[in-house]
Short mmCIF file of N, CA and C in Angstrom, two decimals:
data_model
loop_
_atom_site.label_atom_id
_atom_site.label_comp_id
_atom_site.label_asym_id
_atom_site.label_seq_id
_atom_site.Cartn_x
_atom_site.Cartn_y
_atom_site.Cartn_z
N GLN L 1 6.82 -3.66 31.05
CA GLN L 1 7.76 -3.76 31.81
C GLN L 1 8.73 -2.66 32.02
N ILE L 2 9.04 -1.97 30.79
CA ILE L 2 9.75 -0.78 30.88
C ILE L 2 9.17 0.28 31.76
N TYR L 3 7.81 0.52 31.89
CA TYR L 3 7.43 1.42 32.80
C TYR L 3 6.82 1.01 33.94
N GLY L 4 7.13 -0.40 34.36
CA GLY L 4 6.75 -0.83 35.60
C GLY L 4 5.25 -1.22 35.62
N ALA L 5 4.61 -1.44 34.57
CA ALA L 5 3.05 -1.65 34.78
C ALA L 5 3.02 -3.07 34.37
N GLN L 6 1.94 -3.51 34.88
CA GLN L 6 1.50 -5.07 34.59
C GLN L 6 0.40 -5.17 33.89
N VAL L 7 0.38 -5.93 32.82
CA VAL L 7 -1.06 -5.88 31.94
C VAL L 7 -1.29 -7.64 31.74
N SER L 8 -2.37 -7.89 32.11
CA SER L 8 -2.68 -9.52 31.74
C SER L 8 -2.62 -9.82 30.32
N LYS L 9 -2.70 -11.23 30.00
CA LYS L 9 -2.67 -11.59 28.45
C LYS L 9 -4.20 -11.22 28.04
N GLU L 10 -5.18 -11.34 29.05
CA GLU L 10 -6.61 -10.98 28.63
C GLU L 10 -6.77 -9.61 28.19
N THR L 11 -5.93 -8.78 29.13
CA THR L 11 -6.22 -7.40 28.59
C THR L 11 -5.60 -7.17 27.23
N ILE L 12 -4.54 -7.66 26.77
CA ILE L 12 -3.82 -7.71 25.52
C ILE L 12 -4.50 -7.95 24.50
N SER L 13 -5.23 -9.22 24.76
CA SER L 13 -6.03 -9.89 23.72
C SER L 13 -7.40 -8.92 23.60
N ARG L 14 -8.03 -8.32 24.46
CA ARG L 14 -8.91 -7.36 24.42
C ARG L 14 -8.65 -6.18 23.47
N ILE L 15 -7.55 -5.52 23.72
CA ILE L 15 -7.01 -4.40 23.17
C ILE L 15 -6.92 -4.79 21.66
N THR L 16 -6.14 -5.90 21.54
CA THR L 16 -5.84 -6.52 20.08
C THR L 16 -7.05 -6.57 19.26
N ASP L 17 -8.12 -7.32 20.05
CA ASP L 17 -9.42 -7.51 19.22
C ASP L 17 -10.02 -6.09 18.61
N LYS L 18 -9.87 -5.41 19.53
CA LYS L 18 -10.72 -4.19 19.38
C LYS L 18 -9.83 -3.29 18.27
N VAL L 19 -8.48 -3.36 18.22
CA VAL L 19 -7.55 -2.83 17.19
C VAL L 19 -8.09 -3.32 15.84
N ILE L 20 -7.92 -4.65 15.94
CA ILE L 20 -8.15 -5.41 14.59
C ILE L 20 -9.52 -4.97 14.07
N GLU L 21 -10.70 -4.92 14.80
CA GLU L 21 -11.95 -4.62 14.24
C GLU L 21 -11.87 -3.25 13.68
N GLU L 22 -11.24 -2.24 14.35
CA GLU L 22 -11.16 -0.79 13.69
C GLU L 22 -10.27 -1.04 12.39
N MET L 23 -9.27 -1.77 12.41
CA MET L 23 -8.44 -1.65 11.16
C MET L 23 -9.15 -2.39 10.07
N GLN L 24 -10.07 -3.50 10.41
CA GLN L 24 -10.62 -3.89 9.23
C GLN L 24 -11.74 -3.02 8.72
N THR L 25 -12.51 -2.29 9.81
CA THR L 25 -13.43 -1.19 8.93
C THR L 25 -12.59 -0.13 8.39
N TRP L 26 -11.53 0.33 8.72
CA TRP L 26 -10.72 1.20 7.95
C TRP L 26 -10.34 0.64 6.58
N GLN L 27 -9.97 -0.53 6.65
CA GLN L 27 -9.48 -1.30 5.22
C GLN L 27 -10.44 -1.43 4.47
N SER L 28 -11.85 -1.45 4.75
CA SER L 28 -12.95 -1.71 3.98
C SER L 28 -13.58 -0.52 3.53
N ARG L 29 -13.24 0.78 3.97
CA ARG L 29 -14.05 1.73 3.76
C ARG L 29 -14.21 2.33 2.40
N PRO L 30 -15.18 3.07 1.87
CA PRO L 30 -15.21 3.44 0.59
C PRO L 30 -14.19 4.47 0.30
N LEU L 31 -13.69 4.52 -1.07
CA LEU L 31 -12.62 5.62 -1.57
C LEU L 31 -13.36 6.43 -2.74
N ASN L 32 -12.65 7.58 -2.75
CA ASN L 32 -12.89 8.60 -3.76
C ASN L 32 -12.65 8.19 -5.02
N GLY L 33 -13.12 8.63 -6.14
CA GLY L 33 -12.95 8.45 -7.47
C GLY L 33 -11.45 8.33 -7.98
N GLY L 34 -11.04 9.07 -9.05
CA GLY L 34 -9.93 9.10 -9.69
C GLY L 34 -8.78 9.75 -8.87
N GLN L 35 -7.66 8.97 -8.60
CA GLN L 35 -6.60 9.33 -8.04
C GLN L 35 -5.39 9.01 -8.56
N PHE L 36 -4.18 9.71 -8.26
CA PHE L 36 -2.84 9.19 -8.57
C PHE L 36 -2.45 8.32 -7.57
N LEU L 37 -1.86 7.16 -7.99
CA LEU L 37 -1.29 6.26 -6.99
C LEU L 37 0.16 5.96 -6.89
N GLY L 38 0.74 5.56 -5.55
CA GLY L 38 1.83 5.03 -5.37
C GLY L 38 1.73 3.76 -4.67
N VAL L 39 2.50 2.76 -5.35
CA VAL L 39 2.32 1.49 -4.51
C VAL L 39 3.76 0.96 -4.38
N ASP L 40 3.89 0.09 -3.23
CA ASP L 40 5.39 -0.44 -2.98
C ASP L 40 4.94 -1.55 -1.90
N ALA L 41 5.98 -2.46 -1.71
CA ALA L 41 5.90 -3.49 -0.74
C ALA L 41 7.09 -3.45 -0.18
N ILE L 42 7.11 -3.72 1.34
CA ILE L 42 8.35 -3.87 2.16
C ILE L 42 8.29 -5.22 2.79
N VAL L 43 9.44 -5.77 3.12
CA VAL L 43 9.16 -6.98 3.58
C VAL L 43 9.61 -6.77 5.17
N VAL L 44 8.95 -7.42 5.94
CA VAL L 44 9.02 -7.27 7.31
C VAL L 44 8.94 -8.56 8.04
N LYS L 45 9.58 -8.81 9.32
CA LYS L 45 9.59 -10.12 9.93
C LYS L 45 8.04 -10.04 10.74
N ILE L 46 7.28 -11.09 10.43
CA ILE L 46 6.20 -11.31 11.13
C ILE L 46 6.03 -12.35 12.09
N ARG L 47 5.61 -12.53 13.16
CA ARG L 47 5.49 -13.68 14.03
C ARG L 47 4.18 -14.27 14.09
N ASP L 48 3.87 -15.27 13.40
CA ASP L 48 2.66 -16.15 13.04
C ASP L 48 2.89 -17.39 13.66
N GLY L 49 3.11 -17.63 14.97
CA GLY L 49 3.50 -19.19 15.21
C GLY L 49 5.14 -19.21 15.25
N GLN L 50 5.76 -18.78 14.05
CA GLN L 50 7.24 -18.57 14.04
C GLN L 50 7.24 -17.27 13.22
N VAL L 51 8.58 -16.72 13.34
CA VAL L 51 9.01 -15.52 12.56
C VAL L 51 9.28 -15.84 11.21
N ALA L 52 8.83 -14.94 10.27
CA ALA L 52 8.96 -15.34 8.97
C ALA L 52 8.93 -14.00 8.09
N ASN L 53 9.48 -13.81 7.21
CA ASN L 53 9.66 -12.49 6.10
C ASN L 53 8.51 -12.58 5.15
N ARG L 54 7.64 -11.46 5.29
CA ARG L 54 6.38 -11.44 4.69
C ARG L 54 6.25 -10.12 3.92
N PRO L 55 5.70 -9.81 3.05
CA PRO L 55 5.76 -8.51 2.29
C PRO L 55 4.48 -7.96 2.97
N ILE L 56 4.54 -6.56 3.23
CA ILE L 56 3.34 -5.66 3.38
C ILE L 56 3.13 -4.60 2.28
N TYR L 57 2.21 -4.82 1.50
CA TYR L 57 1.68 -4.17 0.37
C TYR L 57 1.13 -2.76 0.89
N ALA L 58 1.64 -1.52 0.25
CA ALA L 58 0.93 -0.40 0.75
C ALA L 58 0.43 0.36 -0.71
N ALA L 59 -0.67 1.03 -0.37
CA ALA L 59 -1.11 1.92 -1.73
C ALA L 59 -1.42 3.25 -1.15
N ILE L 60 -0.69 4.34 -1.75
CA ILE L 60 -0.86 5.51 -1.28
C ILE L 60 -1.62 6.46 -2.39
N GLY L 61 -2.82 7.27 -2.16
CA GLY L 61 -3.52 7.93 -3.21
C GLY L 61 -3.23 9.42 -2.96
N VAL L 62 -3.36 10.16 -4.02
CA VAL L 62 -3.32 11.54 -4.10
C VAL L 62 -4.43 12.25 -4.69
N THR L 63 -5.61 12.65 -4.22
CA THR L 63 -6.84 13.16 -5.14
C THR L 63 -6.28 14.26 -5.85
N LEU L 64 -7.22 14.63 -6.75
CA LEU L 64 -6.99 15.82 -7.59
C LEU L 64 -6.90 16.97 -6.93
N ASP L 65 -7.46 17.15 -5.49
CA ASP L 65 -7.64 18.31 -4.86
C ASP L 65 -6.00 18.20 -3.85
N GLY L 66 -5.21 17.32 -4.13
CA GLY L 66 -3.96 17.29 -3.46
C GLY L 66 -4.03 16.53 -2.16
N GLU L 67 -5.18 15.85 -1.67
CA GLU L 67 -5.25 15.33 -0.52
C GLU L 67 -4.53 13.96 -0.51
N LYS L 68 -3.70 13.59 0.46
CA LYS L 68 -3.21 12.32 0.47
C LYS L 68 -3.84 11.52 1.39
N ASP L 69 -3.92 10.06 0.98
CA ASP L 69 -4.59 8.99 1.66
C ASP L 69 -3.87 7.80 1.61
N ILE L 70 -3.70 7.01 2.66
CA ILE L 70 -3.18 5.78 2.80
C ILE L 70 -4.57 4.93 2.47
N LEU L 71 -4.55 4.28 1.21
CA LEU L 71 -5.74 3.53 0.86
C LEU L 71 -5.80 2.11 1.44
N GLY L 72 -4.65 1.62 1.89
CA GLY L 72 -4.66 0.45 2.63
C GLY L 72 -3.32 -0.31 2.68
N LEU L 73 -3.30 -1.15 3.72
CA LEU L 73 -2.02 -2.11 3.89
C LEU L 73 -2.50 -3.58 3.81
N TRP L 74 -1.81 -4.41 2.96
CA TRP L 74 -2.14 -5.72 2.77
C TRP L 74 -1.04 -6.66 3.39
N ALA L 75 -1.05 -7.69 4.15
CA ALA L 75 0.01 -8.62 4.48
C ALA L 75 0.00 -9.85 3.40
N GLY L 76 1.12 -9.85 2.75
CA GLY L 76 1.18 -10.99 1.70
C GLY L 76 1.99 -12.15 2.42
N THR L 77 2.18 -13.30 1.45
CA THR L 77 2.93 -14.25 1.94
C THR L 77 3.70 -14.52 0.82
N GLY L 78 5.00 -15.06 1.08
CA GLY L 78 6.20 -15.27 0.09
C GLY L 78 6.88 -13.74 0.03
N GLY L 79 7.22 -14.00 -1.24
CA GLY L 79 7.84 -12.65 -1.87
C GLY L 79 6.90 -11.76 -2.34
N GLU L 80 7.36 -10.64 -2.78
CA GLU L 80 6.35 -9.55 -3.57
C GLU L 80 6.07 -10.12 -4.96
N GLY L 81 4.79 -10.06 -5.25
CA GLY L 81 4.37 -10.58 -6.53
C GLY L 81 3.35 -9.75 -7.16
N ALA L 82 3.50 -9.78 -8.64
CA ALA L 82 2.37 -9.34 -9.18
C ALA L 82 0.97 -9.76 -9.06
N LYS L 83 0.94 -11.07 -8.95
CA LYS L 83 -0.26 -11.66 -8.80
C LYS L 83 -0.96 -11.17 -7.36
N PHE L 84 -0.42 -10.98 -6.42
CA PHE L 84 -0.86 -10.32 -5.28
C PHE L 84 -1.45 -8.88 -5.42
N TRP L 85 -0.54 -8.16 -6.29
CA TRP L 85 -0.99 -6.69 -6.67
C TRP L 85 -2.20 -6.68 -7.30
N MET L 86 -2.57 -7.64 -8.05
CA MET L 86 -3.85 -7.84 -8.70
C MET L 86 -4.81 -7.53 -7.79
N SER L 87 -4.70 -8.61 -6.78
CA SER L 87 -5.75 -8.57 -5.57
C SER L 87 -6.06 -7.24 -5.09
N VAL L 88 -4.71 -6.48 -4.67
CA VAL L 88 -4.77 -5.30 -4.09
C VAL L 88 -5.55 -4.34 -4.93
N LEU L 89 -5.02 -4.02 -6.17
CA LEU L 89 -5.51 -3.12 -6.99
C LEU L 89 -7.12 -3.36 -7.30
N THR L 90 -7.61 -4.60 -7.35
CA THR L 90 -8.94 -4.82 -7.67
C THR L 90 -9.65 -4.44 -6.49
N ASP L 91 -9.14 -4.77 -5.24
CA ASP L 91 -9.81 -4.35 -4.05
C ASP L 91 -10.26 -2.72 -4.04
N ILE L 92 -8.97 -2.07 -4.36
CA ILE L 92 -9.08 -0.44 -4.31
C ILE L 92 -10.01 -0.12 -5.37
N LYS L 93 -10.03 -0.73 -6.72
CA LYS L 93 -11.23 -0.33 -7.41
C LYS L 93 -12.67 -0.64 -7.08
N ASN L 94 -12.67 -1.94 -6.42
CA ASN L 94 -14.11 -2.04 -6.02
C ASN L 94 -14.62 -1.28 -4.88
N ARG L 95 -13.53 -0.73 -4.19
CA ARG L 95 -13.94 0.37 -2.89
C ARG L 95 -14.10 1.88 -3.52
N GLY L 96 -13.93 1.97 -4.78
CA GLY L 96 -14.34 3.29 -5.31
C GLY L 96 -13.42 3.98 -6.20
N VAL L 97 -12.33 3.60 -6.38
CA VAL L 97 -11.40 4.31 -7.17
C VAL L 97 -11.64 3.51 -8.58
N THR L 98 -12.23 4.54 -9.38
CA THR L 98 -12.84 4.06 -10.57
C THR L 98 -11.89 4.11 -11.61
N ASP L 99 -10.93 5.15 -11.51
CA ASP L 99 -9.82 5.44 -12.40
C ASP L 99 -8.68 6.10 -11.69
N THR L 100 -7.63 5.95 -12.35
CA THR L 100 -6.29 6.38 -11.81
C THR L 100 -5.53 6.89 -12.94
N PHE L 101 -5.00 8.20 -12.96
CA PHE L 101 -4.11 8.75 -14.06
C PHE L 101 -2.84 8.15 -14.23
N PHE L 102 -1.95 8.10 -12.92
CA PHE L 102 -0.91 7.73 -12.93
C PHE L 102 -0.55 6.96 -11.76
N LEU L 103 0.25 5.54 -12.04
CA LEU L 103 0.49 4.86 -10.89
C LEU L 103 2.14 4.71 -10.78
N VAL L 104 2.58 5.23 -9.53
CA VAL L 104 4.04 5.11 -9.65
C VAL L 104 4.37 3.73 -8.87
N CYS L 105 5.43 3.01 -9.23
CA CYS L 105 5.76 1.90 -8.77
C CYS L 105 7.33 1.46 -8.88
N ASP L 106 7.78 0.41 -8.29
CA ASP L 106 9.19 0.07 -8.59
C ASP L 106 9.08 -0.71 -9.88
N GLY L 107 10.11 -1.51 -10.17
CA GLY L 107 10.20 -2.22 -11.42
C GLY L 107 9.72 -3.64 -11.45
N LEU L 108 8.85 -3.96 -10.51
CA LEU L 108 8.46 -5.45 -10.19
C LEU L 108 7.83 -6.09 -11.72
N LYS L 109 8.44 -6.95 -12.13
CA LYS L 109 7.96 -7.58 -13.31
C LYS L 109 6.53 -7.97 -13.27
N GLY L 110 5.89 -7.64 -14.34
CA GLY L 110 4.47 -7.77 -14.56
C GLY L 110 3.47 -7.04 -13.94
N LEU L 111 3.95 -5.87 -13.03
CA LEU L 111 3.13 -5.02 -12.49
C LEU L 111 2.18 -4.08 -13.39
N PRO L 112 2.99 -3.54 -14.30
CA PRO L 112 2.41 -2.68 -15.44
C PRO L 112 1.21 -3.54 -16.13
N GLU L 113 1.23 -4.73 -16.39
CA GLU L 113 0.28 -5.42 -17.09
C GLU L 113 -0.79 -5.65 -16.15
N VAL L 114 -0.53 -5.85 -14.90
CA VAL L 114 -1.76 -5.79 -13.88
C VAL L 114 -2.56 -4.69 -13.65
N VAL L 115 -1.59 -3.52 -13.62
CA VAL L 115 -2.39 -2.28 -13.74
C VAL L 115 -3.10 -2.09 -14.83
N GLY L 116 -2.65 -2.54 -16.10
CA GLY L 116 -3.52 -2.25 -17.40
C GLY L 116 -4.86 -3.00 -17.17
N ASN L 117 -4.78 -4.16 -16.60
CA ASN L 117 -5.93 -5.20 -16.53
C ASN L 117 -7.14 -4.50 -15.43
N VAL L 118 -6.54 -3.84 -14.47
CA VAL L 118 -7.56 -3.17 -13.65
C VAL L 118 -7.92 -1.78 -14.13
N TRP L 119 -7.19 -0.88 -14.71
CA TRP L 119 -7.42 0.46 -15.11
C TRP L 119 -6.64 0.66 -16.57
N PRO L 120 -7.27 0.33 -17.73
CA PRO L 120 -6.83 0.11 -18.88
C PRO L 120 -5.94 1.55 -19.41
N LEU L 121 -6.43 2.57 -18.89
CA LEU L 121 -5.94 3.94 -19.39
C LEU L 121 -4.88 4.40 -18.57
N THR L 122 -4.66 3.92 -17.28
CA THR L 122 -3.68 4.18 -16.44
C THR L 122 -2.22 4.15 -17.07
N ARG L 123 -1.34 5.13 -16.66
CA ARG L 123 0.13 5.08 -16.95
C ARG L 123 0.92 4.83 -15.88
N CYS L 124 1.79 3.59 -16.10
CA CYS L 124 2.79 3.57 -14.86
C CYS L 124 3.92 4.30 -15.13
N ARG L 125 4.63 4.83 -14.02
CA ARG L 125 5.66 5.69 -14.00
C ARG L 125 6.71 4.72 -12.96
N ARG L 126 7.84 4.33 -13.57
CA ARG L 126 8.57 3.72 -12.53
C ARG L 126 9.56 4.55 -11.78
N ALA L 127 9.61 4.46 -10.52
CA ALA L 127 10.50 5.56 -9.64
C ALA L 127 10.96 4.84 -8.23
N SER L 128 12.10 4.95 -7.97
CA SER L 128 12.70 4.48 -6.71
C SER L 128 12.19 5.44 -5.60
N PHE L 129 11.41 4.99 -4.70
CA PHE L 129 10.77 5.62 -3.46
C PHE L 129 12.12 6.10 -2.58
N THR L 130 12.88 4.99 -2.40
CA THR L 130 14.06 5.02 -1.43
C THR L 130 15.20 6.15 -2.07
N SER L 131 15.42 6.04 -3.04
CA SER L 131 16.40 7.03 -3.58
C SER L 131 15.74 8.46 -3.86
N PHE L 132 14.52 8.52 -4.30
CA PHE L 132 13.89 9.85 -4.31
C PHE L 132 13.79 10.41 -2.93
N GLY L 133 13.42 9.77 -1.93
CA GLY L 133 13.06 10.32 -0.66
C GLY L 133 14.58 10.74 -0.18
N THR L 134 15.70 10.34 -0.46
CA THR L 134 16.95 10.83 0.20
C THR L 134 17.58 11.79 -0.62
N ARG L 135 17.04 12.30 -1.54
CA ARG L 135 17.92 13.50 -2.33
C ARG L 135 17.16 14.77 -1.60
N SER L 136 18.33 15.82 -1.96
CA SER L 136 17.96 16.90 -1.33
C SER L 136 17.22 17.88 -2.13
N SER L 137 17.18 17.44 -3.47
CA SER L 137 16.27 18.26 -4.36
C SER L 137 15.85 17.37 -5.47
N CYS L 138 14.86 17.74 -5.97
CA CYS L 138 14.17 16.89 -7.23
C CYS L 138 14.92 17.08 -8.32
N PRO L 139 15.08 15.98 -9.13
CA PRO L 139 15.74 15.98 -10.50
C PRO L 139 15.17 17.12 -11.33
N ARG L 140 15.83 17.59 -12.25
CA ARG L 140 15.53 18.62 -13.24
C ARG L 140 14.82 17.95 -14.45
N ARG L 141 15.29 16.66 -14.86
CA ARG L 141 15.08 16.02 -16.02
C ARG L 141 13.70 15.27 -15.75
N ARG L 142 12.90 14.99 -16.92
CA ARG L 142 11.79 14.38 -16.57
C ARG L 142 11.99 12.85 -16.72
N ILE L 143 11.29 12.00 -16.04
CA ILE L 143 11.28 10.63 -16.10
C ILE L 143 10.18 10.13 -17.09
N GLY L 144 10.61 9.29 -18.21
CA GLY L 144 9.96 8.91 -19.31
C GLY L 144 8.82 7.93 -18.76
N MET L 145 7.68 7.99 -19.50
CA MET L 145 6.57 7.20 -19.18
C MET L 145 6.81 5.69 -19.50
N ARG L 146 6.33 4.76 -18.80
CA ARG L 146 6.64 3.18 -18.81
C ARG L 146 5.02 2.68 -19.02
#
């Protein structure tokens, strides 16, 4: 409507079906071995019959060569929870991330235990992505391991 174009519901459905097909292929692609991971969830409003708040779980990896990759996005139900993170991390492991050295996450209760169940030698580091992203410079002190 903004650009004065008219698109039928059928055209929108065909485009949506194609995007979903490509998204599913991307979501199941094989991943590289050892990585550093950052995980977090954001709650967004999603319309699925009616509008509801749902968490979108995101995992970002950085390889030993410094290459960044969005490993996946998963839509959950209800609030963010460690139980759903278990399925996300297991999926990442099954797709090829056999080991990870550090995993950066927020303070979600139970998440370090879930990480330890998937990758027993992984160290969890708690960090606030929001406050870190708004700082003009990195802090000089080291953050302790958790």
